[in-house]
Amino acid sequence: MNTTTTSETNDVRATILATGQRLMAGKGFSAVGLNEILTGAGVPKGSFYHYFGSKDAFGEALLDTYFEDYLAELDVTLAQPGLNMAQRLITYFEVWRQTQSFFDCQGKCLAVKMAAEVADLSEAMRLSIKRGTSGIVRRLAAAIEAGVAEGSLSIAADADSTAHSLYQLWLGTSVMVKIERDVAPFTTAMNTTHQILHLSQH
């Protein structure tokens, strides 16, 4: 396969994934049919099965791609120059508050939308979400350890437990925000985050 063909193949696959991510972040996995994805992507049905063997395989690829991009963005945030680690962590949760609400999230709230739904539908998708969320928690734990070492934050438990608690707090809060259709729970989550990391409120 020559370079041009490979590039076109990657572009079509990426277009299908991006369209699916946007649609499923709004409606969920089960409510979005293949025809809706293909129509939105502007590609024929045969193209879908060329890249993905089934809808479940598509869902797994979609989640893998989503978390790959998410973790790359998280790495940038946690390495942001000119800030200490506590400030970088708060920046991460501020971005979460801005992108994971019940408003149009442009596909950025995929994990929040699909986690509970697909965990019982597909083992492959469940494992994809588990890999992705584990990657997030590992990065948060490393950042918390670095923050303790530099003195910008302190914790009562170990870094790993604290990272799990914070991620679970924000994931659960995101669900409550959708239920209540109000972003107020994010304010509570941010206050709790400051308390857990022993940060002063500004």
PDB file of N, CA and C in Angstrom, residues 12 17 27-28 32 38 40 52 63 65 67 102 109 114-115 117 121 125-126 132 135 139 141 152 154 158 170 183:
ATOM      1  N   VAL A  12     -10.240   8.245   6.396  1.00  0.00           N
ATOM      2  CA  VAL A  12     -11.605   7.719   6.416  1.00  0.00           C
ATOM      3  C   VAL A  12     -11.908   7.098   7.777  1.00  0.00           C
ATOM      4  N   LEU A  17     -14.541   7.526  13.152  1.00  0.00           N
ATOM      5  CA  LEU A  17     -14.379   7.557  14.609  1.00  0.00           C
ATOM      6  C   LEU A  17     -14.796   8.907  15.191  1.00  0.00           C
ATOM      7  N   LYS A  27     -25.732  10.911  22.587  1.00  0.00           N
ATOM      8  CA  LYS A  27     -26.866   9.988  22.692  1.00  0.00           C
ATOM      9  C   LYS A  27     -26.567   8.687  23.417  1.00  0.00           C
ATOM     10  N   GLY A  28     -25.297   8.344  23.555  1.00  0.00           N
ATOM     11  CA  GLY A  28     -24.951   7.043  24.103  1.00  0.00           C
ATOM     12  C   GLY A  28     -24.664   6.053  22.990  1.00  0.00           C
ATOM     13  N   VAL A  32     -27.249   5.130  18.990  1.00  0.00           N
ATOM     14  CA  VAL A  32     -26.697   5.581  17.711  1.00  0.00           C
ATOM     15  C   VAL A  32     -26.506   4.374  16.790  1.00  0.00           C
ATOM     16  N   LEU A  38     -22.520   6.632   9.573  1.00  0.00           N
ATOM     17  CA  LEU A  38     -22.014   6.643   8.206  1.00  0.00           C
ATOM     18  C   LEU A  38     -22.546   7.827   7.415  1.00  0.00           C
ATOM     19  N   GLY A  40     -23.396  10.695   8.778  1.00  0.00           N
ATOM     20  CA  GLY A  40     -22.674  11.856   9.311  1.00  0.00           C
ATOM     21  C   GLY A  40     -21.252  11.938   8.804  1.00  0.00           C
ATOM     22  N   PHE A  52     -13.877  -1.838  10.620  1.00  0.00           N
ATOM     23  CA  PHE A  52     -14.356  -2.366  11.902  1.00  0.00           C
ATOM     24  C   PHE A  52     -15.217  -3.600  11.649  1.00  0.00           C
ATOM     25  N   LEU A  63     -13.225   4.101  21.888  1.00  0.00           N
ATOM     26  CA  LEU A  63     -12.771   4.370  23.255  1.00  0.00           C
ATOM     27  C   LEU A  63     -11.251   4.416  23.344  1.00  0.00           C
ATOM     28  N   THR A  65      -9.179   5.313  21.024  1.00  0.00           N
ATOM     29  CA  THR A  65      -8.752   6.578  20.424  1.00  0.00           C
ATOM     30  C   THR A  65      -9.052   7.749  21.350  1.00  0.00           C
ATOM     31  N   PHE A  67      -9.319   7.766  24.651  1.00  0.00           N
ATOM     32  CA  PHE A  67      -8.425   7.808  25.806  1.00  0.00           C
ATOM     33  C   PHE A  67      -6.980   8.142  25.401  1.00  0.00           C
ATOM     34  N   PHE A 102     -23.382  18.859  31.045  1.00  0.00           N
ATOM     35  CA  PHE A 102     -24.494  18.326  30.262  1.00  0.00           C
ATOM     36  C   PHE A 102     -24.714  19.140  28.993  1.00  0.00           C
ATOM     37  N   CYS A 109     -16.947  14.303  26.407  1.00  0.00           N
ATOM     38  CA  CYS A 109     -17.463  13.642  27.609  1.00  0.00           C
ATOM     39  C   CYS A 109     -17.819  12.184  27.337  1.00  0.00           C
ATOM     40  N   MET A 114     -20.576   6.973  28.324  1.00  0.00           N
ATOM     41  CA  MET A 114     -20.647   5.571  27.933  1.00  0.00           C
ATOM     42  C   MET A 114     -20.239   4.567  29.005  1.00  0.00           C
ATOM     43  N   ALA A 115     -19.544   5.010  30.045  1.00  0.00           N
ATOM     44  CA  ALA A 115     -18.947   4.064  30.998  1.00  0.00           C
ATOM     45  C   ALA A 115     -19.951   3.069  31.568  1.00  0.00           C
ATOM     46  N   GLU A 117     -23.021   2.493  30.638  1.00  0.00           N
ATOM     47  CA  GLU A 117     -23.820   1.819  29.605  1.00  0.00           C
ATOM     48  C   GLU A 117     -23.103   0.619  29.008  1.00  0.00           C
ATOM     49  N   LEU A 121     -22.479  -4.220  28.389  1.00  0.00           N
ATOM     50  CA  LEU A 121     -22.793  -4.624  27.023  1.00  0.00           C
ATOM     51  C   LEU A 121     -21.654  -5.368  26.351  1.00  0.00           C
ATOM     52  N   MET A 125     -15.184  -3.380  25.357  1.00  0.00           N
ATOM     53  CA  MET A 125     -15.328  -1.949  25.637  1.00  0.00           C
ATOM     54  C   MET A 125     -15.098  -1.653  27.117  1.00  0.00           C
ATOM     55  N   ARG A 126     -15.571  -2.546  27.971  1.00  0.00           N
ATOM     56  CA  ARG A 126     -15.322  -2.354  29.412  1.00  0.00           C
ATOM     57  C   ARG A 126     -13.827  -2.307  29.699  1.00  0.00           C
ATOM     58  N   GLY A 132      -8.152   2.943  29.982  1.00  0.00           N
ATOM     59  CA  GLY A 132      -8.083   4.397  29.879  1.00  0.00           C
ATOM     60  C   GLY A 132      -8.153   5.086  31.227  1.00  0.00           C
ATOM     61  N   GLY A 135      -5.052   4.652  33.239  1.00  0.00           N
ATOM     62  CA  GLY A 135      -4.001   5.558  32.779  1.00  0.00           C
ATOM     63  C   GLY A 135      -4.161   6.938  33.380  1.00  0.00           C
ATOM     64  N   ARG A 139      -1.506   8.740  36.218  1.00  0.00           N
ATOM     65  CA  ARG A 139      -0.929  10.066  36.005  1.00  0.00           C
ATOM     66  C   ARG A 139      -1.266  11.009  37.155  1.00  0.00           C
ATOM     67  N   ALA A 141      -1.852  10.091  40.238  1.00  0.00           N
ATOM     68  CA  ALA A 141      -1.078   9.641  41.397  1.00  0.00           C
ATOM     69  C   ALA A 141       0.354  10.152  41.318  1.00  0.00           C
ATOM     70  N   SER A 152       3.806  21.651  47.290  1.00  0.00           N
ATOM     71  CA  SER A 152       2.687  22.487  46.842  1.00  0.00           C
ATOM     72  C   SER A 152       1.335  21.943  47.297  1.00  0.00           C
ATOM     73  N   SER A 154      -0.510  18.580  50.112  1.00  0.00           N
ATOM     74  CA  SER A 154      -0.281  17.488  51.060  1.00  0.00           C
ATOM     75  C   SER A 154      -1.534  16.622  51.100  1.00  0.00           C
ATOM     76  N   ASP A 158      -2.240   7.696  50.885  1.00  0.00           N
ATOM     77  CA  ASP A 158      -1.167   7.578  49.898  1.00  0.00           C
ATOM     78  C   ASP A 158      -1.643   8.163  48.567  1.00  0.00           C
ATOM     79  N   TRP A 170     -14.914  13.008  40.737  1.00  0.00           N
ATOM     80  CA  TRP A 170     -15.259  13.813  39.568  1.00  0.00           C
ATOM     81  C   TRP A 170     -16.112  13.037  38.562  1.00  0.00           C
ATOM     82  N   VAL A 183     -24.646  22.743  36.900  1.00  0.00           N
ATOM     83  CA  VAL A 183     -23.209  22.536  37.113  1.00  0.00           C
ATOM     84  C   VAL A 183     -22.787  22.777  38.563  1.00  0.00           C
TER      85      VAL A 183
END
